[in-house]
Each structure stands twice: as structure tokens, then as C-alpha cells.
Coordinates of C-alpha atoms and ligand atoms in Angstrom, one line a residue:
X9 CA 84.9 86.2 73.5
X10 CA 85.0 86.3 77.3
X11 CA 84.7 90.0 79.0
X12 CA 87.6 90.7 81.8
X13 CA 86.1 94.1 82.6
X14 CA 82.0 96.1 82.6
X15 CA 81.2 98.9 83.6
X16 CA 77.6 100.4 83.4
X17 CA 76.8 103.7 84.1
X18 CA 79.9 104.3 86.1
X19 CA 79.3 108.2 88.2
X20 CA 81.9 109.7 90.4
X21 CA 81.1 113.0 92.7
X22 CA 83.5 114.2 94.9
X23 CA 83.3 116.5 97.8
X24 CA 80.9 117.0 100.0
X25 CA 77.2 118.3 99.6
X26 CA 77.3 122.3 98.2
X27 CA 80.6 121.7 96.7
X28 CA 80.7 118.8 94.4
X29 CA 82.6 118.1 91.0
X30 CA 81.0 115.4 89.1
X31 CA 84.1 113.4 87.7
X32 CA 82.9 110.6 86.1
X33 CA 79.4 110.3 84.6
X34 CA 77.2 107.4 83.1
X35 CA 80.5 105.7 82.0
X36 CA 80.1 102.1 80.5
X37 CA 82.6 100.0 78.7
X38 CA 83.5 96.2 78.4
X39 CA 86.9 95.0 78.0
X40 CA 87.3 91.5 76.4
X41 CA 89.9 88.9 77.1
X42 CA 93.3 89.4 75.4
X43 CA 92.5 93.1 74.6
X44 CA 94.8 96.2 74.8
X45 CA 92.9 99.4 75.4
X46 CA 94.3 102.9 75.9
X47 CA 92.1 105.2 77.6
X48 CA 93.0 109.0 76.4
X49 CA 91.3 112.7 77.2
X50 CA 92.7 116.1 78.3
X51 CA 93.9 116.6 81.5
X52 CA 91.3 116.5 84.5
X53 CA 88.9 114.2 82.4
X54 CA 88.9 111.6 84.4
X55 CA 91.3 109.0 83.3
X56 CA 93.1 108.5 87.1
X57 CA 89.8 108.2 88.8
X58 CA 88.1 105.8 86.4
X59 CA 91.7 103.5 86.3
X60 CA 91.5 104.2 90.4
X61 CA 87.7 102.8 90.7
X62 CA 88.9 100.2 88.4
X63 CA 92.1 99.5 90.4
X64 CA 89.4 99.6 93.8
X65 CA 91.8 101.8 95.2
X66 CA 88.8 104.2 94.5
X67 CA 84.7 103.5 94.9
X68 CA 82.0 104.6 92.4
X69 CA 79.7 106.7 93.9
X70 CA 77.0 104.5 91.1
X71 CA 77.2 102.2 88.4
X72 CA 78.1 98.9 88.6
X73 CA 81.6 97.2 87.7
X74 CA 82.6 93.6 87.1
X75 CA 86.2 92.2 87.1
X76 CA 86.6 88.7 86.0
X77 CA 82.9 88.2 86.4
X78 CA 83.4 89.3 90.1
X79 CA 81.0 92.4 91.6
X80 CA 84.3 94.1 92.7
X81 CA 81.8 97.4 93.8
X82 CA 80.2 95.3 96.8
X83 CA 83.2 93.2 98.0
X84 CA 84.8 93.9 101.4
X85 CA 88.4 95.1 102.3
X86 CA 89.2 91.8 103.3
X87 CA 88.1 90.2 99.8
X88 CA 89.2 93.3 97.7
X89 CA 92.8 92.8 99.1
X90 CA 92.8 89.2 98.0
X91 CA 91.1 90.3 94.7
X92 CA 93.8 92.9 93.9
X93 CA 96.7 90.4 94.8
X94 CA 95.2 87.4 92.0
X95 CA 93.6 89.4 89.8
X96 CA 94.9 92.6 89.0
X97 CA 98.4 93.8 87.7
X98 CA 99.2 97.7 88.3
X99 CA 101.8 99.9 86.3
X100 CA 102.0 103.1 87.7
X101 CA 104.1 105.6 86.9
X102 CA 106.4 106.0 89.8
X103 CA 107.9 102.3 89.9
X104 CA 107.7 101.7 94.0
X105 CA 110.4 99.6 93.5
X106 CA 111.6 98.2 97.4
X107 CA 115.3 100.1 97.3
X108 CA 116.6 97.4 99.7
X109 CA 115.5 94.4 97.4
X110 CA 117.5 93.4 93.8
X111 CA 115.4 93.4 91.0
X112 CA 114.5 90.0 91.3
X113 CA 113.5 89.6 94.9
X114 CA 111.4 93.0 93.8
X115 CA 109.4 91.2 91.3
X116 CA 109.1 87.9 92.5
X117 CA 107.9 90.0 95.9
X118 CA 104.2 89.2 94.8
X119 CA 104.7 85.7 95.0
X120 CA 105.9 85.7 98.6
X121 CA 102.8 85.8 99.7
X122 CA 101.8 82.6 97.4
X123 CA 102.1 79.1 97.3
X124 CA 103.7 78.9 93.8
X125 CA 106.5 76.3 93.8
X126 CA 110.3 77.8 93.6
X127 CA 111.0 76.4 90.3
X128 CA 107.5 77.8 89.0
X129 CA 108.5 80.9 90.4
X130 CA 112.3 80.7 88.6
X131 CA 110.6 79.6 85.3
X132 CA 108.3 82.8 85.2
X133 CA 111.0 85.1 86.0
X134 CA 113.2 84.3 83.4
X135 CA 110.3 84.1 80.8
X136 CA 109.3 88.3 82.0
X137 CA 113.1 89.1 82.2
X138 CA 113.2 87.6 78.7
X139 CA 110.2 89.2 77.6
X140 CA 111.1 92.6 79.5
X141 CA 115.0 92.8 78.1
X142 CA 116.1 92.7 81.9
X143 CA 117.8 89.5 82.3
X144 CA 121.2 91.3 82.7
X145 CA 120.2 93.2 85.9
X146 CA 118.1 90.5 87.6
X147 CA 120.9 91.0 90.6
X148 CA 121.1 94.9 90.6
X149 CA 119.3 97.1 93.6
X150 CA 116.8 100.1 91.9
X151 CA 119.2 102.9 92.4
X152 CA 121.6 101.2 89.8
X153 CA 119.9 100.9 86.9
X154 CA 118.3 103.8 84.6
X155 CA 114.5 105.1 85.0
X156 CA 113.2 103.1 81.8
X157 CA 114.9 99.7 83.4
X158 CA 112.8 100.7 87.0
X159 CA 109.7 101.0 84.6
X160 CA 110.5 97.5 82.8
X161 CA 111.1 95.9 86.4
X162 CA 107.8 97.5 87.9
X163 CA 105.9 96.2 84.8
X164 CA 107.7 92.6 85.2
X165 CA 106.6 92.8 89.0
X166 CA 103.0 93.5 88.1
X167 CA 102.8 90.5 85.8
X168 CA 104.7 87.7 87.6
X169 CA 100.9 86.4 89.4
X170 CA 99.4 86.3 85.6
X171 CA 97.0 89.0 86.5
X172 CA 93.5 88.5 84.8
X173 CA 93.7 92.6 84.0
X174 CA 96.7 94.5 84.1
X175 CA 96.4 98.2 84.9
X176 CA 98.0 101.1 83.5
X177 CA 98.3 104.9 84.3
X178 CA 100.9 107.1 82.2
X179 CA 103.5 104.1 82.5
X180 CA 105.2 105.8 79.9
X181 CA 104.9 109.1 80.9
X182 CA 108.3 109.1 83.0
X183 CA 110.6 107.7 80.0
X184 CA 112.3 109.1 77.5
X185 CA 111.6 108.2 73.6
X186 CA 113.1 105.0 73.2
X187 CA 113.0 103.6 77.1
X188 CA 109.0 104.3 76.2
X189 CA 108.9 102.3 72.6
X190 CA 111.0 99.6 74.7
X191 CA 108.5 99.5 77.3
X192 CA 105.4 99.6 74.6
X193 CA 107.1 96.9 73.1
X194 CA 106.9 94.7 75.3
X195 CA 103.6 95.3 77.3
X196 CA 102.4 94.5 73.1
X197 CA 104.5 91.4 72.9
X198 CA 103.2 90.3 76.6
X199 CA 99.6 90.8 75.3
X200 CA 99.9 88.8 71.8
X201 CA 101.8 86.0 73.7
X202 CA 100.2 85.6 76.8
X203 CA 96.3 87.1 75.7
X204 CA 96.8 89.4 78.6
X205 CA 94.4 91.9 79.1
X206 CA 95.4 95.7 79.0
X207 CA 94.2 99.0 80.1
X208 CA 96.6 101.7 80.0
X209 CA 95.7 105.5 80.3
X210 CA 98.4 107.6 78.5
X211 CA 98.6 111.7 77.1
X212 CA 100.6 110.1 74.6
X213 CA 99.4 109.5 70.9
X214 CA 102.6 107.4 69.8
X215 CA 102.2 105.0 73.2
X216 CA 98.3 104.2 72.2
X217 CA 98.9 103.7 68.8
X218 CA 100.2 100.2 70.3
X219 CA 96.8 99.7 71.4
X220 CA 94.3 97.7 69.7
X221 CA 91.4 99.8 70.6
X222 CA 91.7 103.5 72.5
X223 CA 88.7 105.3 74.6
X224 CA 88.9 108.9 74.7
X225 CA 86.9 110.8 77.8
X226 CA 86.0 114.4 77.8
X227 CA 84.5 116.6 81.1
X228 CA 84.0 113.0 82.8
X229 CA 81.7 112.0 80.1
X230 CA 82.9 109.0 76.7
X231 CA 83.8 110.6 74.4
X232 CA 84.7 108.2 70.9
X233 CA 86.0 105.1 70.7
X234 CA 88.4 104.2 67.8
X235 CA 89.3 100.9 66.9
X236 CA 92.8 100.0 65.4
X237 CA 91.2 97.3 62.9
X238 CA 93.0 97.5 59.7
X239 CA 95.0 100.3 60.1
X240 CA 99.0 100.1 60.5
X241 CA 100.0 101.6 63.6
X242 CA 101.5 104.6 61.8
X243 CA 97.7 104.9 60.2
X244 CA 96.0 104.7 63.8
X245 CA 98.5 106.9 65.0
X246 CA 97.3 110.1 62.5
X247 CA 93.5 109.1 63.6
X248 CA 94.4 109.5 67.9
X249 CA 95.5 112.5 66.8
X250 CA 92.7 113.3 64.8
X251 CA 90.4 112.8 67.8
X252 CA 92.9 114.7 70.3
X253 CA 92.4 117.8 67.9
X254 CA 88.5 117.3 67.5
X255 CA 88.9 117.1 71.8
X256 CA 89.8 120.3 72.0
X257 CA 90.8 123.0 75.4
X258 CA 92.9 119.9 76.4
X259 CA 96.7 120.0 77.0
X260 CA 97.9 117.0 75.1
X261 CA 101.9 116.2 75.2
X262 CA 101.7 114.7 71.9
X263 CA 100.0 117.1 70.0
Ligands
LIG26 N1 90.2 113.2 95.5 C1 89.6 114.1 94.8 N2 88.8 115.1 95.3 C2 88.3 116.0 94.5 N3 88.4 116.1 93.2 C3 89.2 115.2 92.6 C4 89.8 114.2 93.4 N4 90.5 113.4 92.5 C5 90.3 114.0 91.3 N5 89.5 115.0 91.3 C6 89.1 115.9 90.2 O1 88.5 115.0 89.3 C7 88.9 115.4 88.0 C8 89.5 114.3 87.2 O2 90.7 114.0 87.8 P1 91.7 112.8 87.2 O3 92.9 112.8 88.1 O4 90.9 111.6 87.0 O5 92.1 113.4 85.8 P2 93.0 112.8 84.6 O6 92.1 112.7 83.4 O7 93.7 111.6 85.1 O8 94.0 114.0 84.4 P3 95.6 114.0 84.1 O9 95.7 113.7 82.6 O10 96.0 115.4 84.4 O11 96.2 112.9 84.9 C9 89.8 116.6 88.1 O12 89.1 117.8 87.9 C10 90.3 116.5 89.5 O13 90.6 117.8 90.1
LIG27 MG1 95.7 111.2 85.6

């Protein structure tokens, strides 16, 4: 099994000297190939920063991280920027969809930038739309379709350059009930088709119970890890929540 993602002994301080908060400490975890990982933890634990530091929007102030068997903590701007455009895929919550572009030119936007053939470029935009339910407003502009479409088009836009990881923070956290299961549903079909790679923070019990494997964080620190292995989702479901109780002082949506 090939590893997209280690981290060992991952700290994060911030502020300066005399008034510090220690975000992030000794964190290690490996993500393999193919995997779909939910990280979870009560508010201020951490999630954003680690996903930032993985995202190298963000540095480690330690520890060491491999992407894709790339050392992504000693790489320059020049190289990161290149890095982020081929290898990584970012979901955020707030789509930045381009207002002035259709849906299309928005998610084929990546692409620009590449040398990818027109007709490769057509083929994989009908395969996401397809994948994504969105084929019927390829041709509409952001401010025409509904919030849970935008999310749908965003994810289709982080996925067009087959990005070795794709990155996650709260992508559901904007939707309501059903937009979300759509949305879950197809980040779940995109990983069992394509053996893409997954990590997606979430407050929400029902959205990691699509994972295949969910990392809780407490203070900074891991917490538990809980496979899915065996159980049904409905079964994986009751055990997050078991471990969201067990947390404790957090303030979980779900529970
Ligand atoms: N740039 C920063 N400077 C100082 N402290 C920060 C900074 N970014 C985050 N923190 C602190 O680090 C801690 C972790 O923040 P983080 O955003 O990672 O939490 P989170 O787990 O994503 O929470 P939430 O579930 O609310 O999104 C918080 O206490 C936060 O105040
Ligand atoms: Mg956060």
C-alpha cells in the first residue's frame, strides 16, 4: 500500500515569545493511497491548522511532512506553488467560485495553466459533471445556482488535475441535509472509483460516517483513531459519536 501523506511529530506554536498557544503537538499520521479520512475534535483543536500545514498554506513550526513522497516542509514558494497546482485538490467551505466565469470555464480554470489536450480536458469534465450530478448547469454563472450546486462545482474544480490528495475543511458545513449527503456521495463514489485520496475535517458525525477511517484531536494533541472496518455506516456512525461524547467540553453540531 503506497502512503500519499506522513506526518511525524507535527508541533505548531503561534505568537510570539511570552505569549504563545501551542496548537498542534507531536502529531503523526500516514494516509495511504485510495483512503478516505475524516479528521474530527471540538472546536479550537486544531483541525484548520493541521489541514492548513497540510494544504502548505501554513508551516509547522517541527515535525516533518511528506506529500507524495515529496519533503513539502523544505520546499520553496516557487516549488510549493507548482506542488499545490499537481498535487493537491482543496474543498473549502466557501466555494471561491470566479462570479464572471460559467461553471465550466470555473472548473476547467485549473487546467488553464496546463498543457492537457482540449479533448482530455472535455472528457474529464463530463466524467466529474457526471460523477458530481452537475451536467445540467455546466453553462450557468455561480450566482444562479443553489449553495449545495456552488459546493458540488468547487469540489468538481478541485478534482479536474487528478490531485494525488484532496483536501477538505467543513465542505459540508455550509449545506443543508440532503445538498450535504449529495455532496458525501459523491466525494465516496469519487474515492472508490478513482482510488482518490481523502482528508476532510468535518463537526459532523453523519458526514464522517462516509469515511473509512476518522482521527479525532483533542487540545492539539491525537486523540483516537476509529476505523470503519466491518461496520455499516449506520454502525460507525453510533461509534463517532461515541468518541464525540467520550471528547468532552467540545461544541459538536451533531451531537
Ligand atoms: N493564526 C493564528 N494565530 C494564533 N492562534 C491561532 C491562529 N490560528 C489558529 N489559532 C488558534 O489555534 C487553535 C486551533 O485553531 P483551529 O482553527 O485549528 O481549530 P479548529 O479545530 O479548526 O476549530 P473549529 O472547529 O472551530 O474550526 C485555536 O485555539 C485558535 O485560536
Ligand atoms: Mg476549523
Amino acid at each position: 500500500m503506497k502512503t500519499i501523506l506522513q506526518a511525524n511529530n507535527v508541533n505548531k506554536i503561534f505568537g510570539a515569545k511570552g505569549n504563545q498557544y501551542t496548537a498542534l503537538q507531536s502529531i503523526s499520521l500516514s494516509i495511504n493511497e485510495g483512503e478516505f479520512v475524516g479528521i474530527m475534535g471540538p472546536s479550537g483543536a486544531g483541525k484548520s491548522t493541521l489541514l492548513n500545514i497540510f494544504s502548505t498554506i501554513d508551516t509547522p513550526t517541527s515535525g516533518k511532512i511528506t506529500i507524495d513522497g515529496e519533503n513539502i516542509v523544505a520546499m520553496n514558494e516557487e516549488k510549493l506553488s507548482d506542488f499545490r497546482r499537481n498535487k493537491l485538490g482543496f474543498i473549502f467551505q466557501d466555494y471561491n467560485l470566479l462570479d464572471t466565469l460559467t461553471v465550466k470555464e470555473n472548473i476547467v480554470l485549473p487546467l488553464a495553466l496546463s498543457k492537457v489536450p482540449a479533448a482530455e480536458i472535455e472528457k474529464r469534465v463530463q466524467e466529474i459533471a457526471d460523477t458530481f450530478g452537475i451536467r445540467q448547469i455546466l453553462d450557468k454563472y455561480p450566482y444562479h445556482i443553489s449553495g449545495g450546486q456552488k459546493q458540488r462545482a468547487a469540489a468538481s474544480r478541485a478534482i479536474v488535475t487528478h490531485p494525488s490528495l484532496i483536501l477538505a475543511d467543513e465542505p459540508t458545513g455550509a449545506l443543508d441535509s440532503k445538498s450535504a449527503a449529495s455532496l458525501l456521495e459523491s466525494l465516496s463514489k469519487l474515492n472508490q472509483a478513482n482510488q482518490s485520496t481523502i482528508l476532510m475535517v468535518t463537526h459532523d458525525a453523519y458526514a464522517a460516517s462516509y469515511c473509512q477511517r476518522v482521527i479525532f484531536i483533542k487540545d492539539g494533541q491525537l486523540f483516537q483513531e476509529l476505523p470503519q472496518e466491518g461496520l455499516t455506516r449506520k454502525e460507525f456512525f453510533g461509534r463517532i459519536l461515541e468518541v464525540l461524547a467520550s471528547l468532552g467540553g467540545g461544541h459538536h453540531d451533531a451531537v
